[in-house]
Every structure is written in C-alpha cells, then in structure tokens.
C-alpha cells in the first residue's frame, strides 16, 4: 500500500505565494516520477510540474517562471512553490507518484487533493 498526503492549500490574493507539500509513504522501493496536477472547475486534470527521472522537472507552460517543484528523496516528499499566483491558478491540486513497490509492482498513486483559491 502506498499513500500520498498533501498539505498547504488555501486562499491567497493574486500575486501571492503558496507552498504545497506531498509526502509518500508505504511499501515503496523506488519513486520513478512524482509531481503535481490540477483540476479547475469544469476542466480536465492537467499536469502542473513533475520529476520523471531526469535531472530537470517538466512544467506546464502556464506556470513556467512562477512555480518551482522540488523534492527531498530521503523523505519521499515533493514540494510545489507557487509564486505570482493568478486567479486562473485556482484549482484542486493533486499530488501524483509512480512508484515501484517492495513487492515489485509498478503503481500510480494520487493524493486526496488540496484546494488552492486565488482571489481578491
């Protein structure tokens, strides 16, 4: 069993900042990819930023230069620092991880989601 626990969402004014955290736990041998997706009302879930095994993470064009994803491999934790937030960043943010479990299975896991609201 693998779990992702997210924290850090909330209400922020346009131009403000928030930091999201996602901690993975359970029978994890290796995390192959880890990052963040979001889903705004009436829209499909989309990639925000993630590590997929390379040195450099992938970012959605809409957040480049404003959001930074980072990770602490020792803690199996990922972070999303969001600066210069805009109303269009309002969404439920989901942590995602693709892991290799201790029993040799590849699993894709989602967090419960955390709401980010950008509004004056």
Coordinates of C-alpha atoms in Angstrom, one line a residue:
X1 CA 0.0 0.0 0.0
X2 CA 1.3 3.4 -1.0
X3 CA -0.2 6.7 0.3
X4 CA 0.3 10.3 -0.6
X5 CA -0.6 13.0 1.9
X6 CA -0.8 16.6 0.7
X7 CA -0.8 19.9 2.6
X8 CA -0.5 23.6 2.1
X9 CA -3.5 24.7 0.0
X10 CA -5.7 27.7 0.9
X11 CA -6.9 31.1 -0.1
X12 CA -4.4 33.7 -1.4
X13 CA -4.6 37.0 -3.1
X14 CA -3.5 37.5 -6.7
X15 CA 0.3 37.9 -6.7
X16 CA 0.7 35.9 -3.5
X17 CA 2.5 32.7 -2.8
X18 CA 1.7 29.3 -1.5
X19 CA 3.8 26.1 -0.9
X20 CA 2.3 22.6 -1.3
X21 CA 3.8 19.5 0.2
X22 CA 3.3 15.9 -0.7
X23 CA 4.7 13.0 1.4
X24 CA 4.7 9.5 0.1
X25 CA 4.7 6.5 2.5
X26 CA 4.2 2.8 2.4
X27 CA 5.9 -0.1 0.6
X28 CA 8.0 2.0 -1.7
X29 CA 11.1 0.6 -3.3
X30 CA 11.6 3.5 -5.7
X31 CA 9.8 6.6 -6.8
X32 CA 10.0 6.8 -10.6
X33 CA 8.1 10.0 -11.0
X34 CA 6.4 12.5 -8.6
X35 CA 4.8 15.8 -9.1
X36 CA 1.6 17.8 -9.3
X37 CA -1.5 18.0 -11.4
X38 CA -4.5 20.3 -11.0
X39 CA -8.1 20.4 -12.0
X40 CA -10.1 23.6 -12.3
X41 CA -13.9 23.6 -12.2
X42 CA -15.3 22.4 -15.5
X43 CA -11.9 21.5 -16.8
X44 CA -9.9 18.3 -17.2
X45 CA -7.0 17.5 -14.9
X46 CA -3.7 18.8 -16.2
X47 CA 0.0 18.5 -15.5
X48 CA 1.5 21.3 -13.4
X49 CA 5.0 20.1 -12.8
X50 CA 6.8 16.8 -12.1
X51 CA 10.0 14.9 -11.9
X52 CA 10.1 11.9 -14.3
X53 CA 13.6 10.6 -13.6
X54 CA 15.7 13.1 -15.3
X55 CA 17.6 15.9 -13.7
X56 CA 15.2 18.7 -14.7
X57 CA 11.5 18.6 -14.0
X58 CA 8.7 19.2 -16.5
X59 CA 6.5 22.3 -16.2
X60 CA 3.2 23.3 -17.9
X61 CA 3.8 26.4 -20.0
X62 CA 1.3 28.3 -17.9
X63 CA 3.4 28.0 -14.7
X64 CA 6.9 28.3 -16.0
X65 CA 8.8 31.0 -14.2
X66 CA 6.3 31.2 -11.4
X67 CA 6.1 27.7 -10.0
X68 CA 9.0 25.5 -8.8
X69 CA 8.8 21.8 -8.0
X70 CA 11.4 20.3 -5.7
X71 CA 11.9 17.0 -3.8
X72 CA 13.6 15.5 -0.8
X73 CA 14.4 12.0 -1.9
X74 CA 15.4 10.9 1.6
X75 CA 11.9 11.9 2.8
X76 CA 9.9 10.7 -0.3
X77 CA 8.5 14.2 -0.3
X78 CA 7.8 16.7 -3.1
X79 CA 7.1 20.4 -2.9
X80 CA 5.4 22.9 -5.2
X81 CA 6.4 26.5 -4.5
X82 CA 3.8 28.7 -6.3
X83 CA 4.6 32.4 -6.7
X84 CA 2.9 35.3 -8.5
X85 CA -0.4 33.4 -8.3
X86 CA -3.2 34.3 -10.7
X87 CA -6.9 33.7 -10.4
X88 CA -6.6 31.2 -13.2
X89 CA -4.4 29.1 -11.0
X90 CA -7.5 28.3 -8.8
X91 CA -8.0 24.6 -8.8
X92 CA -7.7 21.4 -6.8
X93 CA -4.1 20.4 -6.8
X94 CA -3.3 16.7 -6.8
X95 CA 0.0 15.0 -6.0
X96 CA 0.9 12.1 -8.2
X97 CA 3.5 9.4 -7.9
X98 CA 4.5 6.5 -10.0
X99 CA 6.3 4.0 -7.8
X100 CA 7.9 0.6 -7.7
X101 CA 6.7 -1.2 -4.6
X102 CA 8.7 -3.5 -2.4
X103 CA 6.8 -6.5 -3.9
X104 CA 7.9 -5.5 -7.4
X105 CA 4.7 -3.9 -8.7
X106 CA 4.5 -0.6 -10.5
X107 CA 1.8 1.6 -9.1
X108 CA 0.4 5.0 -9.9
X109 CA -0.9 6.8 -6.8
X110 CA -2.9 10.0 -6.3
X111 CA -3.2 12.3 -3.3
X112 CA -6.6 13.4 -1.9
X113 CA -6.2 16.9 -3.5
X114 CA -5.9 20.3 -1.9
X115 CA -7.8 23.3 -2.9
X116 CA -5.9 26.5 -4.0
X117 CA -8.1 29.6 -4.4
X118 CA -6.6 32.8 -5.8
X119 CA -9.0 35.6 -5.3
X120 CA -9.0 39.2 -4.0

